[in-house]
Amino acid sequence: MQAARRLRQARNRLEAARARIDTREWVVARRERTKHLIELGGLVQKAGLVTLADDDRAMLYGAFLDLAARLQGEDAAQAKLLYRRRGARAFATEAEEASRSRSAKLKALNTTSDTEA
């Protein structure tokens, strides 16, 4: 009885390990797509759209449709350039803030350890 249970558990572990290392083309493509979609969702969250739209999916979808229309319109090149610059500036600002925050934490840790010594 226990031997059968252990055998089932070992088989389940083996199948789980196989699933983790599955390198078939469609599996790899699915994982890449999933990762990409998660990253896009993170950008939606990071931009504050979820909160601003009160998590209303119809409103978010409508906003995305409006954005897509603008990016296909007459001034598409200018709009893309504007959005790209705005996004790059926001990423740079966040990186600087994160760097300053890390530096402040390290300084605080060093100050604390100096006073304890």
GROMACS .gro file of C-alpha atoms in nm:
model
  117
    1MET     CA    1   0.000   0.000   0.000
    2GLN     CA    2   0.271   0.250   0.099
    3ALA     CA    3   0.491   0.135  -0.186
    4ALA     CA    4   0.214   0.211  -0.437
    5ARG     CA    5   0.161   0.555  -0.283
    6ARG     CA    6   0.534   0.631  -0.296
    7LEU     CA    7   0.545   0.514  -0.657
    8ARG     CA    8   0.253   0.745  -0.746
    9GLN     CA    9   0.423   1.036  -0.570
   10ALA     CA   10   0.751   0.970  -0.751
   11ARG     CA   11   0.566   0.951  -1.084
   12ASN     CA   12   0.390   1.281  -1.010
   13ARG     CA   13   0.721   1.447  -0.921
   14LEU     CA   14   0.874   1.318  -1.245
   15GLU     CA   15   0.582   1.450  -1.452
   16ALA     CA   16   0.606   1.789  -1.277
   17ALA     CA   17   0.980   1.803  -1.348
   18ARG     CA   18   0.917   1.716  -1.712
   19ALA     CA   19   0.658   1.993  -1.737
   20ARG     CA   20   0.907   2.246  -1.595
   21ILE     CA   21   1.177   2.159  -1.846
   22ASP     CA   22   0.952   2.099  -2.147
   23THR     CA   23   1.131   2.264  -2.439
   24ARG     CA   24   0.888   2.184  -2.716
   25GLU     CA   25   0.848   2.479  -2.948
   26TRP     CA   26   0.484   2.546  -2.865
   27VAL     CA   27   0.551   2.525  -2.490
   28VAL     CA   28   0.840   2.771  -2.515
   29ALA     CA   29   0.628   3.005  -2.730
   30ARG     CA   30   0.341   2.985  -2.480
   31ARG     CA   31   0.574   3.066  -2.190
   32GLU     CA   32   0.721   3.363  -2.378
   33ARG     CA   33   0.371   3.492  -2.460
   34THR     CA   34   0.262   3.450  -2.099
   35LYS     CA   35   0.568   3.639  -1.976
   36HIS     CA   36   0.502   3.917  -2.227
   37LEU     CA   37   0.137   3.949  -2.120
   38ILE     CA   38   0.238   3.962  -1.754
   39GLU     CA   39   0.488   4.239  -1.832
   40LEU     CA   40   0.219   4.437  -2.017
   41GLY     CA   41  -0.017   4.393  -1.723
   42GLY     CA   42   0.258   4.522  -1.497
   43LEU     CA   43   0.287   4.833  -1.711
   44VAL     CA   44  -0.089   4.888  -1.687
   45GLN     CA   45  -0.060   4.862  -1.309
   46LYS     CA   46   0.255   5.076  -1.295
   47ALA     CA   47   0.087   5.355  -1.494
   48GLY     CA   48  -0.190   5.361  -1.234
   49LEU     CA   49  -0.459   5.272  -1.487
   50VAL     CA   50  -0.614   4.998  -1.276
   51THR     CA   51  -0.676   5.239  -0.990
   52LEU     CA   52  -0.782   5.527  -1.214
   53ALA     CA   53  -1.031   5.305  -1.397
   54ASP     CA   54  -1.151   5.155  -1.068
   55ASP     CA   55  -1.057   4.813  -1.211
   56ASP     CA   56  -1.326   4.856  -1.481
   57ARG     CA   57  -1.213   4.631  -1.765
   58ALA     CA   58  -1.454   4.786  -2.016
   59MET     CA   59  -1.312   5.131  -1.942
   60LEU     CA   60  -0.955   5.006  -1.975
   61TYR     CA   61  -1.036   4.829  -2.301
   62GLY     CA   62  -1.198   5.146  -2.435
   63ALA     CA   63  -0.889   5.347  -2.340
   64PHE     CA   64  -0.667   5.094  -2.517
   65LEU     CA   65  -0.888   5.112  -2.827
   66ASP     CA   66  -0.856   5.491  -2.821
   67LEU     CA   67  -0.478   5.463  -2.789
   68ALA     CA   68  -0.467   5.214  -3.078
   69ALA     CA   69  -0.673   5.451  -3.294
   70ARG     CA   70  -0.434   5.737  -3.217
   71LEU     CA   71  -0.135   5.520  -3.306
   72GLN     CA   72  -0.298   5.441  -3.641
   73GLY     CA   73  -0.407   5.798  -3.716
   74GLU     CA   74  -0.249   6.072  -3.922
   75ASP     CA   75  -0.009   6.179  -3.647
   76ALA     CA   76   0.091   5.823  -3.556
   77ALA     CA   77   0.466   5.882  -3.584
   78GLN     CA   78   0.449   6.192  -3.364
   79ALA     CA   79   0.227   6.016  -3.108
   80LYS     CA   80   0.463   5.716  -3.092
   81LEU     CA   81   0.760   5.946  -3.040
   82LEU     CA   82   0.579   6.138  -2.766
   83TYR     CA   83   0.470   5.822  -2.584
   84ARG     CA   84   0.816   5.664  -2.616
   85ARG     CA   85   0.986   5.975  -2.472
   86ARG     CA   86   0.734   6.002  -2.190
   87GLY     CA   87   0.779   5.634  -2.104
   88ALA     CA   88   1.159   5.651  -2.119
   89ARG     CA   89   1.156   5.955  -1.888
   90ALA     CA   90   0.930   5.776  -1.641
   91PHE     CA   91   1.154   5.467  -1.642
   92ALA     CA   92   1.463   5.684  -1.587
   93THR     CA   93   1.296   5.874  -1.302
   94GLU     CA   94   1.190   5.551  -1.133
   95ALA     CA   95   1.541   5.407  -1.170
   96GLU     CA   96   1.693   5.721  -1.014
   97GLU     CA   97   1.444   5.709  -0.725
   98ALA     CA   98   1.516   5.342  -0.665
   99SER     CA   99   1.890   5.410  -0.669
  100ARG     CA  100   1.851   5.697  -0.421
  101SER     CA  101   1.634   5.480  -0.198
  102ARG     CA  102   1.893   5.200  -0.198
  103SER     CA  103   2.170   5.449  -0.120
  104ALA     CA  104   1.970   5.597   0.168
  105LYS     CA  105   1.902   5.251   0.311
  106LEU     CA  106   2.270   5.157   0.288
  107LYS     CA  107   2.369   5.484   0.452
  108ALA     CA  108   2.120   5.424   0.732
  109LEU     CA  109   2.253   5.071   0.783
  110ASN     CA  110   2.611   5.196   0.792
  111THR     CA  111   2.518   5.471   1.038
  112THR     CA  112   2.337   5.221   1.260
  113SER     CA  113   2.628   4.976   1.259
  114ASP     CA  114   2.876   5.259   1.330
  115THR     CA  115   2.683   5.375   1.637
  116GLU     CA  116   2.652   5.018   1.768
  117ALA     CA  117   3.024   4.949   1.736
   0.00000   0.00000   0.00000
